Short mmCIF file of C-alpha atoms in Angstrom, two decimals:
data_model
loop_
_atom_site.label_atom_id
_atom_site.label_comp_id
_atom_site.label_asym_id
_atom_site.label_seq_id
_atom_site.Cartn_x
_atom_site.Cartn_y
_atom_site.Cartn_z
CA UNK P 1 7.89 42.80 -69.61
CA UNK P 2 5.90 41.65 -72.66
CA UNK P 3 8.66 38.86 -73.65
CA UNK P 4 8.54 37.42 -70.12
CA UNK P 5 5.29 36.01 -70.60
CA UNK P 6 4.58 32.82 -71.78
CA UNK P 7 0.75 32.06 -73.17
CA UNK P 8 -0.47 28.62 -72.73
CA UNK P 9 -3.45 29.43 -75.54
CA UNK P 10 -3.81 32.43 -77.98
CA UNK P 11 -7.56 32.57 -78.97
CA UNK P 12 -10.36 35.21 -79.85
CA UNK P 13 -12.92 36.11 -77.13
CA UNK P 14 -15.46 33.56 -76.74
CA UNK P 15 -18.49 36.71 -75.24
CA UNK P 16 -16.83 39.23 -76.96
CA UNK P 17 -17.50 41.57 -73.73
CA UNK P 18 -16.00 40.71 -70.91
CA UNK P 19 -12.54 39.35 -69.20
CA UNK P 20 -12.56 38.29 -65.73
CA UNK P 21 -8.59 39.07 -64.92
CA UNK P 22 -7.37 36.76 -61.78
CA UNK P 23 -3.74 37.23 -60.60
CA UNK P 24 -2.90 34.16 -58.88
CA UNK P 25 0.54 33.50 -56.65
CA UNK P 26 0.00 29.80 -54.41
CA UNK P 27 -3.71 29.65 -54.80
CA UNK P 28 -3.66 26.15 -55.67
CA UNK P 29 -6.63 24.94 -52.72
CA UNK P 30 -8.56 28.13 -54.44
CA UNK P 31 -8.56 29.00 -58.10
CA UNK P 32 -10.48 25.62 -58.91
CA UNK P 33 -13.66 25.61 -57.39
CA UNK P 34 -13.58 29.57 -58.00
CA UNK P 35 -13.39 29.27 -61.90
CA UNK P 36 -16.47 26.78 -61.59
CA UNK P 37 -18.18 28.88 -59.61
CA UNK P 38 -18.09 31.41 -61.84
CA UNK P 39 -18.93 29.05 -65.01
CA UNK P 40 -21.73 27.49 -63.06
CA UNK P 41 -22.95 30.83 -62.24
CA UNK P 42 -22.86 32.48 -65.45
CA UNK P 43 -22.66 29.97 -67.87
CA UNK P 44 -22.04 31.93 -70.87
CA UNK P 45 -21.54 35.67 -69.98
CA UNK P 46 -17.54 36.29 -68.89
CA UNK P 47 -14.28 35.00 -70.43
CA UNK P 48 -11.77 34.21 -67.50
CA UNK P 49 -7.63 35.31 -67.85
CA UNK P 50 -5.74 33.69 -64.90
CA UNK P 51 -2.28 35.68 -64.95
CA UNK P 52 -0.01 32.89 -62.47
CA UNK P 53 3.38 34.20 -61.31
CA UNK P 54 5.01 30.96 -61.09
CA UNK P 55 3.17 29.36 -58.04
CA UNK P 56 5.44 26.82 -56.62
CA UNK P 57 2.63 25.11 -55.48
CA UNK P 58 1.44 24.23 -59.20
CA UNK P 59 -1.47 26.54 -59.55
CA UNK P 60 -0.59 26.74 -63.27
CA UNK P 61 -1.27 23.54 -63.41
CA UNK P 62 -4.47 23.07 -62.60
CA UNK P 63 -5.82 25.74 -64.65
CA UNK P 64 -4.31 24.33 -67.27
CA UNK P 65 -6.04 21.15 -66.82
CA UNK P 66 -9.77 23.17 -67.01
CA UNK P 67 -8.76 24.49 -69.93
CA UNK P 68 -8.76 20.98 -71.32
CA UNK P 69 -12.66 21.14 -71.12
CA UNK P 70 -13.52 24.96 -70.50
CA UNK P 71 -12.56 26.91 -73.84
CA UNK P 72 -13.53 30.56 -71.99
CA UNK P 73 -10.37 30.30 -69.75
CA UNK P 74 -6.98 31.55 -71.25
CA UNK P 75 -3.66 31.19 -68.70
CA UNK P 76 -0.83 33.83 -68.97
CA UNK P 77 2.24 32.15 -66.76
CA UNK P 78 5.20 34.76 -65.70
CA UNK P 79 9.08 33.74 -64.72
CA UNK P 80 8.80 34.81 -61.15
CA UNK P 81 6.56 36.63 -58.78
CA UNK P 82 6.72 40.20 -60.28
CA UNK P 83 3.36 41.53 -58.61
CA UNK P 84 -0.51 42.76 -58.56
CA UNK P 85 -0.13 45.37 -60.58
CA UNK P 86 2.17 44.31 -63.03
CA UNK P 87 -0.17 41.30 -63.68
CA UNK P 88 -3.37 43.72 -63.84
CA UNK P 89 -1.73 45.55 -66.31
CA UNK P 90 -0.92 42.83 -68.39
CA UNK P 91 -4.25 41.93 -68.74
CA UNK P 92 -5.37 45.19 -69.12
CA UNK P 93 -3.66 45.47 -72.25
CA UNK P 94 -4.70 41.77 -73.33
CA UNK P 95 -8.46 42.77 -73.14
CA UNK P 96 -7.86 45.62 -75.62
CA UNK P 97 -5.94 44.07 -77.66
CA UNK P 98 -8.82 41.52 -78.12
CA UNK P 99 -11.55 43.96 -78.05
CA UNK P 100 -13.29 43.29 -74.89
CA UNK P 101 -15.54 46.01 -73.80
CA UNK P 102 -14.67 45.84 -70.04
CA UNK P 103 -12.95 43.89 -67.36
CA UNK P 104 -13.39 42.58 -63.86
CA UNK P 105 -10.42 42.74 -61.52
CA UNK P 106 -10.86 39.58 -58.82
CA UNK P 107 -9.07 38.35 -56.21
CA UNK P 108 -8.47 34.08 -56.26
CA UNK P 109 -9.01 33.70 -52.87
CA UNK P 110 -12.92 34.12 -52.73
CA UNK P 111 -12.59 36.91 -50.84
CA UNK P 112 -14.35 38.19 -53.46
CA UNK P 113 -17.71 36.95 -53.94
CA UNK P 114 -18.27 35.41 -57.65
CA UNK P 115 -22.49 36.01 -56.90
CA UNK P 116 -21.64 39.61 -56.69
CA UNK P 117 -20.06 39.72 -60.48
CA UNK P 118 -23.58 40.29 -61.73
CA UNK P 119 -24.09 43.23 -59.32
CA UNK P 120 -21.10 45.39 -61.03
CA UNK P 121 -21.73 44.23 -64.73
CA UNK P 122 -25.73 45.73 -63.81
CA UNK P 123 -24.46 48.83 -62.51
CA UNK P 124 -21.95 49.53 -65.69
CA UNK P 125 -24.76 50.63 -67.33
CA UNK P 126 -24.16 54.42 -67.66
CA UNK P 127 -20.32 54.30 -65.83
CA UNK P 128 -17.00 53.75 -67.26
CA UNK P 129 -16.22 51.73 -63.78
CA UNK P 130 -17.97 50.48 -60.84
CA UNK P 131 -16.18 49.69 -57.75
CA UNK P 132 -17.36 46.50 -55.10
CA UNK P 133 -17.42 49.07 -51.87
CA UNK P 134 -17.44 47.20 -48.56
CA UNK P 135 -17.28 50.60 -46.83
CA UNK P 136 -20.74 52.38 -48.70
CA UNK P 137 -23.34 54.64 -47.01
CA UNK P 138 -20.88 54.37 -43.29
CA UNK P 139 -20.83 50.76 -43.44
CA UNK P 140 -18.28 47.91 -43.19
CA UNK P 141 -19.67 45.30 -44.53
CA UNK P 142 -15.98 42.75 -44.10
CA UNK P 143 -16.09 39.16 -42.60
CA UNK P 144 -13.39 36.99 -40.50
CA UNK P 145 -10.71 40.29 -40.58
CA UNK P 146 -8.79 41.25 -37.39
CA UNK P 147 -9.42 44.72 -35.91
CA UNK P 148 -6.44 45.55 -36.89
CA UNK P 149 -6.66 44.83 -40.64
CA UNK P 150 -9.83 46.41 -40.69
CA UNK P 151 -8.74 50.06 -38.87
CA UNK P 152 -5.66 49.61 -41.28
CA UNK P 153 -8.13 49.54 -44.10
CA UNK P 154 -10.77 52.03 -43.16
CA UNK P 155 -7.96 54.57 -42.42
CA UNK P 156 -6.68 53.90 -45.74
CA UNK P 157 -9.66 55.10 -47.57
CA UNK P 158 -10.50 57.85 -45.14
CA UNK P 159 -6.65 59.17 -45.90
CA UNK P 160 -7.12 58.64 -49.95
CA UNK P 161 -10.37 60.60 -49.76
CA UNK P 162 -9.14 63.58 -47.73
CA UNK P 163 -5.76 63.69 -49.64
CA UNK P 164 -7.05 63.56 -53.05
CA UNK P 165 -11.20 64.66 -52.94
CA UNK P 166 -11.78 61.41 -54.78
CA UNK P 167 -15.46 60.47 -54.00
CA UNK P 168 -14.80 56.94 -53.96
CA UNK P 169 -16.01 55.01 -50.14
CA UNK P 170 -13.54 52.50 -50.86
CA UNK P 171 -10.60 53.42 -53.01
CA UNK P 172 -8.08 50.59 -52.16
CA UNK P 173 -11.20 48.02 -53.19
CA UNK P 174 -9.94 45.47 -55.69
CA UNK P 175 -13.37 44.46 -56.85
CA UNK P 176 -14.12 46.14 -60.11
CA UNK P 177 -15.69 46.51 -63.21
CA UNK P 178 -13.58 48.96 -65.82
CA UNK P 179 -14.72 49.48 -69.70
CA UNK P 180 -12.24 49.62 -72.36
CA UNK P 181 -13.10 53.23 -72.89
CA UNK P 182 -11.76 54.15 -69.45
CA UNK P 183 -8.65 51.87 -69.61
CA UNK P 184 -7.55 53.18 -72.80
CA UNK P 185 -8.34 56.87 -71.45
CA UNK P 186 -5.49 56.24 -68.79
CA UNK P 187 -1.83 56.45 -69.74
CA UNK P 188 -1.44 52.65 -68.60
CA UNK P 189 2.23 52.78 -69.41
CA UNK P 190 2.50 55.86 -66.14
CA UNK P 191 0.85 53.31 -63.72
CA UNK P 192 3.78 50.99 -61.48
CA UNK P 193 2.29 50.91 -58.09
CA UNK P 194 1.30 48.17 -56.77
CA UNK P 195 -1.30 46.16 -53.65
CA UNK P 196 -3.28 49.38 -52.25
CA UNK P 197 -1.93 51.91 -54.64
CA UNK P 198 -2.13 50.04 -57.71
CA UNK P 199 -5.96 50.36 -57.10
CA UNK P 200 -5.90 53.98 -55.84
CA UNK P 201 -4.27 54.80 -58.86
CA UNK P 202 -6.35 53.41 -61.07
CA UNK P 203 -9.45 54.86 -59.65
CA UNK P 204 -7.52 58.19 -59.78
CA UNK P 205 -6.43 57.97 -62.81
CA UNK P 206 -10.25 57.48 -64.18
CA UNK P 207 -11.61 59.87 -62.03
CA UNK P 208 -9.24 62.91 -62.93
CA UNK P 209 -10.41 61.79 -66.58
CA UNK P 210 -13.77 63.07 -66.14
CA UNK P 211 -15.01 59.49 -66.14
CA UNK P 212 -18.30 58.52 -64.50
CA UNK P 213 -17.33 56.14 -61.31
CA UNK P 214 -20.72 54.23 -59.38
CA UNK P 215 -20.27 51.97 -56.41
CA UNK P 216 -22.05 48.74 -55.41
CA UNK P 217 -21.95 47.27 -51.83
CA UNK P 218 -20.34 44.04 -51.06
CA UNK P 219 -19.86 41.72 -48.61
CA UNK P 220 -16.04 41.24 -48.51
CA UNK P 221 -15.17 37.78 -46.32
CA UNK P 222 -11.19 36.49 -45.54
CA UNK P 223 -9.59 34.02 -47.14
CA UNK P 224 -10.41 30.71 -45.31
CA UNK P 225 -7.21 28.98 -47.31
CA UNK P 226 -3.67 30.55 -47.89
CA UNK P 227 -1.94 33.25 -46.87
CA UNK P 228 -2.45 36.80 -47.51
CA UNK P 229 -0.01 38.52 -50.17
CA UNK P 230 -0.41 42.39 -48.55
CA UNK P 231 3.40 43.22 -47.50
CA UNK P 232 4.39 46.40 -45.25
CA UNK P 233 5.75 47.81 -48.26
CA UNK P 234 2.21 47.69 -50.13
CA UNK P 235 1.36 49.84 -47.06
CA UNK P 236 4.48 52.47 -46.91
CA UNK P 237 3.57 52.72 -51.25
CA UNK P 238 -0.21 53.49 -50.73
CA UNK P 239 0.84 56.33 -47.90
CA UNK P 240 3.13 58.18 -50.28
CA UNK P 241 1.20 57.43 -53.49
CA UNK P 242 -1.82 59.65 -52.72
CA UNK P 243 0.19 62.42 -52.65
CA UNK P 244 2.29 61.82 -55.77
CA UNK P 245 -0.55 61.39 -57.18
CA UNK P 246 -1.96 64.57 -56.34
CA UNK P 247 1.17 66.41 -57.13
CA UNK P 248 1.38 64.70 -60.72
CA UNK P 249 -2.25 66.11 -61.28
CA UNK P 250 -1.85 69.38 -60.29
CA UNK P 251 1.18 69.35 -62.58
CA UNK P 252 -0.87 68.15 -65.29
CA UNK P 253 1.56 64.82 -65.56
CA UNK P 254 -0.84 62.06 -64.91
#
């Protein structure tokens, strides 16, 4: 996958700490005034890696014209649309190679609040990750999702927590802070799900490891702009991935 990958700028961390890693697929009307919220917010604290499948709708492009200005964003461009967790693993393995001490997965749509970055970051203090739960202490705490979406999602972590024991309130959350020790703890190279799964197997994988998992609340609101990139297939994977999962563990294959 490595030589598919073509990197607009090859530079050493500006914080020396921590990569914000945003997939992006069509989020042209987004991934703007999301990278200067984030700058604005934290003006020297987070590098930013925007991994862009392709967009046909030039999202590329306009990241490439911040980086004109903004020296803490690098941009990783990809042939074609080859997925979530592909591109999450990718910049997994940039941030070690660099030597950043952890990462923040984050969505481009602003479903994921950049005020709330600050909130994970605080809590890393003592845990090798810390998940953005919008389902903590028996609360949903989403805004502008159908019923539907929101049963779908609910279920989802009530299934992943009775199938595996994983004490995690929101498992299929893709709001999180990892440290390098935990990513290079987990055999990255065993990990090809994707959507859902990619992130219960992630927090799996960590969790099996012995690693020290918190959770802070969020507030998780809908995209207002574009569409949204979860598939039926992302759901049919996550069913049948807990329980892989499982099996692999009690086979000692993880």
């Amino acid at each position: 996958m490595q030589d598919q990958i073509v990197q607009k700028k090859e530079r050493e961390p500006v914080t020396a700490k921590t990569l914000i890693i945003i997939p992006t697929y069509n989020e042209a009307d987004n991934i703007r005034p999301l990278i200067e919220s984030i700058i604005e917010r934290y003006p020297a604290s987070f590098d930013i890696l925007v991994i862009d499948d392709n967009s046909p709708d030039g999202t590329s492009g306009i990241v490439r014209r911040i980086m004109e200005k903004e020296t803490r964003i690098t941009l990783l461009t990809r042939p074609t649309k080859l997925g979530l967790g592909t591109a999450y693993l990718m910049g997994f393995r940039y941030a070690l190679d660099r030597g950043y001490e952890r990462v923040i997965e984050m969505d481009a749509d602003f479903s994921h609040d950049p005020a709330s970055i600050a909130s994970l970051t605080e809590a890393m203090k003592g845990a090798d990750m810390v998940i953005g739960s919008r389902y903590m202490n028996n609360t949903v705490n989403v805004v502008n999702w159908p019923l539907s979406r929101l049963i779908l999602s609910k279920s989802a972590s009530i299934y992943t927590r009775w199938i595996t024991g994983m004490p995690v309130s929101d498992p299929t959350s893709g709001f999180k802070c990892i440290s390098a020790k935990a990513l290079s703890a987990i055999a990255l190279d065993r990990v090809h799900s994707q959507g859902y799964s990619f992130q219960i197997e992630i927090d799996f994988r960590v969790w099996k490891k012995g690693l020290v998992i918190h959770e802070v609340p969020i507030i998780f609101v809908d995209r207002s702009v574009g569409k949204s990139k979860m598939t039926r297939k992302n759901i049919v994977e996550a069913v049948w991935m807990v329980w892989w999962l499982k099996l692999l563990s009690i086979a000692g294959r993880l």
